[in-house]
Amino acid sequence: MITKDEVEHVGWLARIEIDDAEAEDYAVKLSSVLDYFGQLDEVDTDGVEPTYHVADIMNVFREDVVTPSLDQKDVLTNTAEEKDGYIKAPRII
Amino acid sequence: MTKWLSISDVKEKIAATSAEEVTASYLELIGKSSINGYTCTSDGALDTAKMVDKGEVAGPLAGVPIAIKDNISTKGLATTCSSKILEGYVPPYDAHVIERLKEAGAVILGKTNMDEFAMGTSTESSCYGVTLNPWDHERVPGGSSGGSAAVVAAGEAPISLGSDTGGSVRCPAAFCGVVGLKPTYGAVSRYGLISYANSLEQIGPMATCVGDIAAVMDVIGGYDARDSTSIDKKIDHQAALVDDVKGLKIGVPDEYFGEGVDSGTEKAVWDAINKYEEMGASWENVSMPNTKYALAAYYTIAMSEASSNLARFDGTRYGPRNDGENWHVMASRTRAENFGKEVQRRILLGTYALSAGYQDKYYLKALQVRTLVKQDFERAFANFDVLMAPTMPLPAFKIGEKVEDPLSQYLTDVNTVPMNLAGVPCISVPCGSSDGLPVGLQIIGNHFDEATLIRAAYSFEKNTDHNKARPGEVA
Amino acid sequence: MVYENPDGVMVGLEVHVQLNNLNTKMFCGCSTQYHDAEPNTHVCPVCMGLPGALPVINKRAVESAIKIGMALNCEVVEQTQFHRKNYYYPDLPKGFQTTQYDFPIVGNGKVVIEGEDGEHVVRITRAHMEEDPGKLIHMGSIEKSKGTLIDYNRSGMALIEIVSEPDMRSPKEARRYLDKLRNILDYLDVFNGDLEGSMRVDANVSVMGGQRAEVKNISSHKGAERAILYEIMRQKNLLRRGGEVVMETRHFDEARGVTISMRTKEGEHDYRYFPEPDLVPMRVSDWAPAIREELPELPDAKRARLISEYDITEMHAKALTSDIRVADFYEVVAAAIDPRVAGTWVADVLKGELNYRDLSVDSFTTDDIIEIIKLVGEDKVTEQSAVDVIRTILDNGGTPMEVVTEKGLLKVKGDVVTEAVSETIAENEAAVQDYLGGAEKSLNFLVGQVMKKTKGRADARQARELLVEALKD
Ligand SMILES: [Mg+2]
Ligand SMILES: [Zn+2]
């Protein structure tokens, strides 16, 4: 079960603005999915290694060789606001 | 008949007319389409076709039009994942598969509609509205690569690319009556594929026949140094186009024929398995006991990864931006306003599943179950060459039918997600119908054994007429 | 003498070292040479966090990390991997930082510093690899700015974060630790510490009776000393007034020399670490022996060797090895002339003059210093003049002989000095009488007069001896 408070906290962690009414609704909808996930509790996984990667590969590296960067205009073309070659965003605090 | 061309049909037509004419005829069909399969068409398509005609571009797919799912980055061509949050985003680079296709001479027709960020089974969560199933316009085309399957089924592209995180190629292939392959994890570079759940997904082709699937795989498959999970293993897909299944050992997992499976679907799949027996293969039941937990494990992992993958959409570098007194408020609003409801739900659930105090219960546990699911496959492939099951437990459902209850839609993925957890390859081929709607037979192979999959699928196609069924003109 | 640490000060440092000597960033092929470039020109889909782009690990960055670990006496882990640290900030283009979590590449090391009471060990908890975020420019102060400008050139630069235990007991020890760290890193040639932002520090500071505060945004060693000093004062004053020091993150305002609370929300720091699915694990233990072979001689070892090989003093050896460039410089000089004499000239004279001018040893050539020391050795210029030559070359350039000639510094012959001595005695009756009457100080005056007459080219010791000799009669 997920509470309304938890929904709000998770919303903040995920940077998704959630108003009061929405939080109520989410609490219900998310809880039913989490209940479903809860069936994983039935599985005995003692001593079972988690699978982070299905392919058993290791040590994949790149040599330290420079490749071309993008043109500045291609970097800035998709942003909502730019200034003097910088991407502009609202202040932090 | 100009619709439903295979790659070799297209090449014949180019020889008889020109690449430009072929591309133009596809663009015309797309212009008249009523299924909403494309999100945009490419301005460069005709130019590429002209270059093919002038001999400036050659390669195994010279002049062959292809439709691309909207989550695969195309330089200079909008790539939005069917999401408002990527409205207006034009990538400055091509995905690896796009580079390969361009080198092979393929003509990119346009981008295809999908569930927003590939999260869904119906293409209903697209910000562009649902794509209609060409067999029945009141039904969904499946998802999340609904557009890619529907445009091939409707004859609006000979081939297309989709991506499959938990069935997103196979489900719409089954619902739309086309062939769709999810390659082994690591067989096709993900560079340029906008991640939903990166440990699970692969780009895969869709087409009207198995031969075309093999032809596309021979172009897009193989090692790419820009994807650290890409594996250097050479597979010759087209060499596997052999009509011979004698001695093929088929495992039929009981767990894939559970309660929820529609009877018409079940019958079509059993008919197919019996046909294989007729053709010289043998089958036996096999138990895959952890299948029932695969769905919960899959969604837990997918949502957890998604919550992180989608963090970059914060209104700063691309996409629309909402107002806010500071950056954090701006980002929170931008995300609340521009991600659809299902995407937001999955981000919230994934954030929760990874958060302090819950990570062990959900995320870690799901990864352990993933190991058990993978072991089910390892045991099965010790005894069988391929496994067979229904791709989807039911045919295409009605538009709107499962929108209100996300869980009911998740449950339809029950037969497709285990392969993504295990990373094994699988293909969905048309194998008949249920209530006049296409049914897909799912053939599952061992890691990097695409050759056996393709041989099995190709033999079935050669010995049956199922892949020749086409949607009638729908009023 | 044992240092009492009356306030129970505990300082632990997290030092971010930018591996700017690599050719490329941590996970992409963008060049690291962005320091004087236009904003957002050293950026690609990977380090810009464009949708669909994927990281690939720079092998040489991993090797550098192992090297650093070994130099800090750490153990190298068998197998390691990258994690995602999830948090939102505009300088973080992917919404997570690719970093390491429960298997840092190296750990369990130590660094010996000159502490408040002699040699002091600072334990190294761990060092891990991660990527640098972009750079933010606040349009105004961070609290009241009209906006934030973002340059992603720095984004994706390879960083090594070196985390110490809270073993430092004063701002001075923290400074010494940072100096020592920089010293070691210079020896390894893994970074250029002169570039902006190449070493950035977060300080965890606590005093007895309070919790610790983490001070971020410290960009220099001097800044670290100031920030920690301020933070200790703040915490002590707060406790003295009956307040409570809470666990929090504070921002160091370099211009004002104060730390400011970031007022972070309760429970915000839930980073939801999980292994990066786009990167595969690394088995590094196999490489470790080969990397150990390549490890250069480090400061402490070099110091010991200089003492035994050249028979110089501990103090000189310390001064010489505190900067690898000076140590290398010294060894070239020591090969040409008496190493002990070379030690005095390089460690005391030249290094002092360089420090005074805030110059590095690259500003002087070994050939010049060898020539100058030889001139002294051959009795051609006085020590005083030699120092003058060094200063002149540093300030105005030129070769030693040019300076000597131009300034007429060649030492004058003995008879000229003898002549000057006689003249001085003749001209300074009173001083001579004072000296003969027992006023030793008068001799200094007389020596000064001789020097004046010879325009400083006489050897002062010689002048003194001649005077004493002449006045005996
Ligand atoms: Mg860090
Ligand atoms: Zn880059």
mmCIF file of C-alpha atoms in Angstrom, chain C residues 194-419:
data_model
loop_
_atom_site.group_PDB
_atom_site.id
_atom_site.type_symbol
_atom_site.label_atom_id
_atom_site.label_comp_id
_atom_site.label_asym_id
_atom_site.label_seq_id
_atom_site.Cartn_x
_atom_site.Cartn_y
_atom_site.Cartn_z
ATOM 1 C CA ASP C 194 46.833 24.247 -12.709
ATOM 2 C CA LEU C 195 43.634 24.116 -14.756
ATOM 3 C CA GLU C 196 40.471 25.609 -13.330
ATOM 4 C CA GLY C 197 38.353 23.132 -11.416
ATOM 5 C CA SER C 198 40.895 20.344 -11.595
ATOM 6 C CA MET C 199 40.672 19.668 -7.856
ATOM 7 C CA ARG C 200 37.405 20.394 -6.083
ATOM 8 C CA VAL C 201 36.733 19.741 -2.468
ATOM 9 C CA ASP C 202 33.742 18.959 -0.287
ATOM 10 C CA ALA C 203 34.529 19.115 3.425
ATOM 11 C CA ASN C 204 32.711 17.242 6.164
ATOM 12 C CA VAL C 205 33.250 19.264 9.312
ATOM 13 C CA SER C 206 32.164 18.623 12.872
ATOM 14 C CA VAL C 207 33.129 19.802 16.320
ATOM 15 C CA MET C 208 32.561 18.066 19.618
ATOM 16 C CA GLY C 209 28.905 18.043 20.599
ATOM 17 C CA GLY C 210 27.426 18.556 17.152
ATOM 18 C CA GLN C 211 26.593 16.766 13.964
ATOM 19 C CA ARG C 212 28.596 17.204 10.802
ATOM 20 C CA ALA C 213 27.923 19.641 8.035
ATOM 21 C CA GLU C 214 29.040 19.069 4.476
ATOM 22 C CA VAL C 215 30.513 22.143 2.834
ATOM 23 C CA LYS C 216 30.417 22.031 -0.948
ATOM 24 C CA ASN C 217 31.842 24.140 -3.730
ATOM 25 C CA ILE C 218 35.386 24.623 -2.525
ATOM 26 C CA SER C 219 37.719 25.099 -5.438
ATOM 27 C CA SER C 220 41.181 25.722 -3.976
ATOM 28 C CA HIS C 221 43.403 24.538 -1.154
ATOM 29 C CA LYS C 222 43.417 27.976 0.366
ATOM 30 C CA GLY C 223 39.629 28.078 0.004
ATOM 31 C CA ALA C 224 39.374 24.765 1.825
ATOM 32 C CA GLU C 225 41.368 26.120 4.739
ATOM 33 C CA ARG C 226 39.174 29.212 4.909
ATOM 34 C CA ALA C 227 35.901 27.339 4.524
ATOM 35 C CA ILE C 228 36.799 24.859 7.251
ATOM 36 C CA LEU C 229 38.018 27.616 9.545
ATOM 37 C CA TYR C 230 34.756 29.472 9.059
ATOM 38 C CA GLU C 231 32.681 26.346 9.532
ATOM 39 C CA ILE C 232 34.449 25.416 12.781
ATOM 40 C CA MET C 233 33.879 28.929 14.105
ATOM 41 C CA ARG C 234 30.248 28.848 13.073
ATOM 42 C CA GLN C 235 29.616 25.503 14.702
ATOM 43 C CA LYS C 236 31.453 26.418 17.897
ATOM 44 C CA ASN C 237 29.583 29.699 18.218
ATOM 45 C CA LEU C 238 26.287 28.013 17.552
ATOM 46 C CA LEU C 239 26.903 25.451 20.267
ATOM 47 C CA ARG C 240 28.145 28.095 22.674
ATOM 48 C CA ARG C 241 24.871 29.979 22.227
ATOM 49 C CA GLY C 242 22.986 26.807 23.037
ATOM 50 C CA GLY C 243 22.088 26.057 19.444
ATOM 51 C CA GLU C 244 22.277 22.754 17.647
ATOM 52 C CA VAL C 245 24.487 21.837 14.722
ATOM 53 C CA VAL C 246 22.344 19.861 12.294
ATOM 54 C CA MET C 247 23.398 17.547 9.543
ATOM 55 C CA GLU C 248 23.111 19.575 6.368
ATOM 56 C CA THR C 249 24.735 20.618 3.142
ATOM 57 C CA ARG C 250 26.278 24.070 3.002
ATOM 58 C CA HIS C 251 27.585 26.075 0.094
ATOM 59 C CA PHE C 252 30.920 27.891 0.386
ATOM 60 C CA ASP C 253 30.673 31.443 -0.897
ATOM 61 C CA GLU C 254 34.271 32.009 -1.881
ATOM 62 C CA ALA C 255 33.927 35.770 -2.316
ATOM 63 C CA ARG C 256 32.422 36.343 1.108
ATOM 64 C CA GLY C 257 34.356 33.543 2.798
ATOM 65 C CA VAL C 258 31.237 32.143 4.438
ATOM 66 C CA THR C 259 29.202 28.948 4.231
ATOM 67 C CA ILE C 260 25.479 29.127 3.466
ATOM 68 C CA SER C 261 22.840 26.520 4.253
ATOM 69 C CA MET C 262 21.354 24.952 1.129
ATOM 70 C CA ARG C 263 18.079 24.413 3.018
ATOM 71 C CA THR C 264 17.542 21.015 1.452
ATOM 72 C CA LYS C 265 14.241 19.301 1.997
ATOM 73 C CA GLU C 266 13.996 16.484 4.461
ATOM 74 C CA GLY C 267 14.661 13.124 2.833
ATOM 75 C CA GLU C 268 15.644 14.613 -0.479
ATOM 76 C CA HIS C 269 18.824 12.635 -0.636
ATOM 77 C CA ASP C 270 17.429 9.368 -1.802
ATOM 78 C CA TYR C 271 19.707 8.716 -4.717
ATOM 79 C CA ARG C 272 18.168 5.378 -5.707
ATOM 80 C CA TYR C 273 21.524 3.937 -6.721
ATOM 81 C CA PHE C 274 21.357 0.984 -9.070
ATOM 82 C CA PRO C 275 23.858 -0.621 -11.452
ATOM 83 C CA GLU C 276 24.145 1.154 -14.805
ATOM 84 C CA PRO C 277 22.433 -1.188 -17.308
ATOM 85 C CA ASP C 278 24.249 0.431 -20.235
ATOM 86 C CA LEU C 279 27.688 -0.547 -18.916
ATOM 87 C CA VAL C 280 29.022 -3.977 -18.062
ATOM 88 C CA PRO C 281 31.177 -4.904 -15.044
ATOM 89 C CA MET C 282 34.955 -4.585 -15.039
ATOM 90 C CA ARG C 283 37.350 -7.196 -13.757
ATOM 91 C CA VAL C 284 40.321 -5.015 -12.871
ATOM 92 C CA SER C 285 42.365 -7.186 -10.534
ATOM 93 C CA ASP C 286 44.045 -8.815 -13.545
ATOM 94 C CA TRP C 287 45.464 -5.520 -14.751
ATOM 95 C CA ALA C 288 46.719 -4.374 -11.400
ATOM 96 C CA PRO C 289 50.202 -5.948 -11.532
ATOM 97 C CA ALA C 290 50.991 -4.375 -14.894
ATOM 98 C CA ILE C 291 49.860 -0.978 -13.661
ATOM 99 C CA ARG C 292 51.926 -1.332 -10.511
ATOM 100 C CA GLU C 293 54.964 -1.864 -12.724
ATOM 101 C CA GLU C 294 54.318 1.456 -14.416
ATOM 102 C CA LEU C 295 53.912 3.346 -11.159
ATOM 103 C CA PRO C 296 56.495 6.142 -10.917
ATOM 104 C CA GLU C 297 58.593 6.878 -7.826
ATOM 105 C CA LEU C 298 56.338 8.746 -5.402
ATOM 106 C CA PRO C 299 57.184 11.751 -3.157
ATOM 107 C CA ASP C 300 58.063 9.867 0.016
ATOM 108 C CA ALA C 301 60.237 7.386 -1.832
ATOM 109 C CA LYS C 302 61.915 10.081 -3.830
ATOM 110 C CA ARG C 303 62.674 12.057 -0.709
ATOM 111 C CA ALA C 304 64.366 9.072 0.894
ATOM 112 C CA ARG C 305 66.361 8.392 -2.240
ATOM 113 C CA LEU C 306 67.542 11.991 -2.644
ATOM 114 C CA ILE C 307 68.842 11.949 0.909
ATOM 115 C CA SER C 308 70.734 8.712 0.487
ATOM 116 C CA GLU C 309 71.890 9.266 -3.061
ATOM 117 C CA TYR C 310 72.983 12.911 -2.826
ATOM 118 C CA ASP C 311 73.648 13.225 0.872
ATOM 119 C CA ILE C 312 71.439 16.315 1.176
ATOM 120 C CA THR C 313 69.526 17.373 4.256
ATOM 121 C CA GLU C 314 66.053 16.129 5.107
ATOM 122 C CA MET C 315 64.822 19.707 4.817
ATOM 123 C CA HIS C 316 66.222 20.169 1.368
ATOM 124 C CA ALA C 317 64.891 16.810 0.243
ATOM 125 C CA LYS C 318 61.406 17.746 1.459
ATOM 126 C CA ALA C 319 61.495 21.077 -0.275
ATOM 127 C CA LEU C 320 62.731 19.540 -3.501
ATOM 128 C CA THR C 321 60.207 16.693 -3.626
ATOM 129 C CA SER C 322 57.159 18.760 -2.717
ATOM 130 C CA ASP C 323 56.928 19.524 -6.421
ATOM 131 C CA ILE C 324 57.962 16.841 -8.873
ATOM 132 C CA ARG C 325 59.155 19.440 -11.364
ATOM 133 C CA VAL C 326 61.541 20.863 -8.789
ATOM 134 C CA ALA C 327 62.781 17.404 -7.884
ATOM 135 C CA ASP C 328 63.435 16.577 -11.535
ATOM 136 C CA PHE C 329 65.114 19.950 -11.977
ATOM 137 C CA TYR C 330 67.315 19.306 -9.008
ATOM 138 C CA GLU C 331 68.456 15.937 -10.246
ATOM 139 C CA VAL C 332 69.625 17.440 -13.507
ATOM 140 C CA VAL C 333 71.599 20.087 -11.626
ATOM 141 C CA ALA C 334 72.965 17.536 -9.162
ATOM 142 C CA ALA C 335 74.380 15.507 -12.039
ATOM 143 C CA ALA C 336 76.466 18.484 -13.145
ATOM 144 C CA ILE C 337 77.793 19.910 -9.895
ATOM 145 C CA ASP C 338 78.218 19.032 -6.242
ATOM 146 C CA PRO C 339 74.758 17.744 -5.227
ATOM 147 C CA ARG C 340 74.901 19.290 -1.771
ATOM 148 C CA VAL C 341 75.722 22.719 -3.157
ATOM 149 C CA ALA C 342 73.037 22.191 -5.789
ATOM 150 C CA GLY C 343 70.591 21.316 -3.000
ATOM 151 C CA THR C 344 71.160 24.659 -1.277
ATOM 152 C CA TRP C 345 70.868 26.651 -4.464
ATOM 153 C CA VAL C 346 67.766 24.917 -5.794
ATOM 154 C CA ALA C 347 65.877 24.234 -2.560
ATOM 155 C CA ASP C 348 66.691 27.426 -0.689
ATOM 156 C CA VAL C 349 67.562 30.124 -3.168
ATOM 157 C CA LEU C 350 65.839 29.340 -6.459
ATOM 158 C CA LYS C 351 62.669 27.836 -4.933
ATOM 159 C CA GLY C 352 62.381 30.835 -2.613
ATOM 160 C CA GLU C 353 62.679 33.288 -5.468
ATOM 161 C CA LEU C 354 60.141 31.305 -7.519
ATOM 162 C CA ASN C 355 57.650 31.111 -4.674
ATOM 163 C CA TYR C 356 58.011 34.818 -4.047
ATOM 164 C CA ARG C 357 57.046 35.456 -7.666
ATOM 165 C CA ASP C 358 54.430 32.680 -7.775
ATOM 166 C CA LEU C 359 56.318 31.071 -10.636
ATOM 167 C CA SER C 360 56.896 27.423 -11.359
ATOM 168 C CA VAL C 361 60.334 25.923 -11.849
ATOM 169 C CA ASP C 362 59.647 25.828 -15.568
ATOM 170 C CA SER C 363 60.512 29.541 -15.522
ATOM 171 C CA PHE C 364 64.196 28.763 -15.041
ATOM 172 C CA THR C 365 66.561 26.481 -16.914
ATOM 173 C CA THR C 366 68.870 23.927 -15.382
ATOM 174 C CA ASP C 367 71.682 25.165 -17.657
ATOM 175 C CA ASP C 368 71.420 28.667 -16.231
ATOM 176 C CA ILE C 369 71.449 27.586 -12.612
ATOM 177 C CA ILE C 370 74.386 25.255 -13.271
ATOM 178 C CA GLU C 371 76.290 28.102 -14.884
ATOM 179 C CA ILE C 372 75.521 30.440 -12.006
ATOM 180 C CA ILE C 373 76.557 27.947 -9.340
ATOM 181 C CA LYS C 374 79.765 27.279 -11.274
ATOM 182 C CA LEU C 375 80.539 30.997 -11.372
ATOM 183 C CA VAL C 376 80.310 31.046 -7.608
ATOM 184 C CA GLY C 377 82.332 27.874 -7.288
ATOM 185 C CA GLU C 378 85.064 29.270 -9.507
ATOM 186 C CA ASP C 379 85.133 32.388 -7.378
ATOM 187 C CA LYS C 380 84.099 34.576 -10.305
ATOM 188 C CA VAL C 381 81.018 36.090 -8.690
ATOM 189 C CA THR C 382 80.046 36.418 -5.077
ATOM 190 C CA GLU C 383 77.098 34.506 -3.638
ATOM 191 C CA GLN C 384 75.368 37.828 -3.268
ATOM 192 C CA SER C 385 75.820 38.562 -6.969
ATOM 193 C CA ALA C 386 74.635 35.097 -7.905
ATOM 194 C CA VAL C 387 71.341 35.696 -6.144
ATOM 195 C CA ASP C 388 71.113 38.999 -7.971
ATOM 196 C CA VAL C 389 71.653 37.179 -11.295
ATOM 197 C CA ILE C 390 68.847 34.725 -10.520
ATOM 198 C CA ARG C 391 66.461 37.529 -9.610
ATOM 199 C CA THR C 392 67.343 39.521 -12.693
ATOM 200 C CA ILE C 393 66.833 36.576 -15.023
ATOM 201 C CA LEU C 394 63.434 35.847 -13.417
ATOM 202 C CA ASP C 395 62.339 39.465 -13.657
ATOM 203 C CA ASN C 396 63.883 40.595 -16.926
ATOM 204 C CA GLY C 397 65.232 37.525 -18.685
ATOM 205 C CA GLY C 398 68.705 37.173 -20.198
ATOM 206 C CA THR C 399 71.523 34.695 -19.757
ATOM 207 C CA PRO C 400 73.710 34.537 -16.652
ATOM 208 C CA MET C 401 76.751 35.944 -18.489
ATOM 209 C CA GLU C 402 74.699 38.751 -19.996
ATOM 210 C CA VAL C 403 73.493 39.773 -16.566
ATOM 211 C CA VAL C 404 76.952 39.449 -15.017
ATOM 212 C CA THR C 405 78.510 41.557 -17.750
ATOM 213 C CA GLU C 406 75.776 44.133 -17.864
ATOM 214 C CA LYS C 407 75.835 44.645 -14.125
ATOM 215 C CA GLY C 408 79.620 44.301 -13.867
ATOM 216 C CA LEU C 409 79.331 41.598 -11.284
ATOM 217 C CA LEU C 410 82.552 39.788 -12.004
ATOM 218 C CA LYS C 411 84.390 39.548 -8.742
ATOM 219 C CA VAL C 412 87.247 42.099 -8.435
ATOM 220 C CA LYS C 413 90.813 40.945 -7.899
ATOM 221 C CA GLY C 414 92.418 40.733 -4.461
ATOM 222 C CA ASP C 415 94.720 43.819 -4.812
ATOM 223 C CA VAL C 416 91.773 46.024 -5.596
ATOM 224 C CA VAL C 417 90.160 44.860 -2.379
ATOM 225 C CA THR C 418 93.395 45.387 -0.491
ATOM 226 C CA GLU C 419 93.531 48.887 -1.891
#
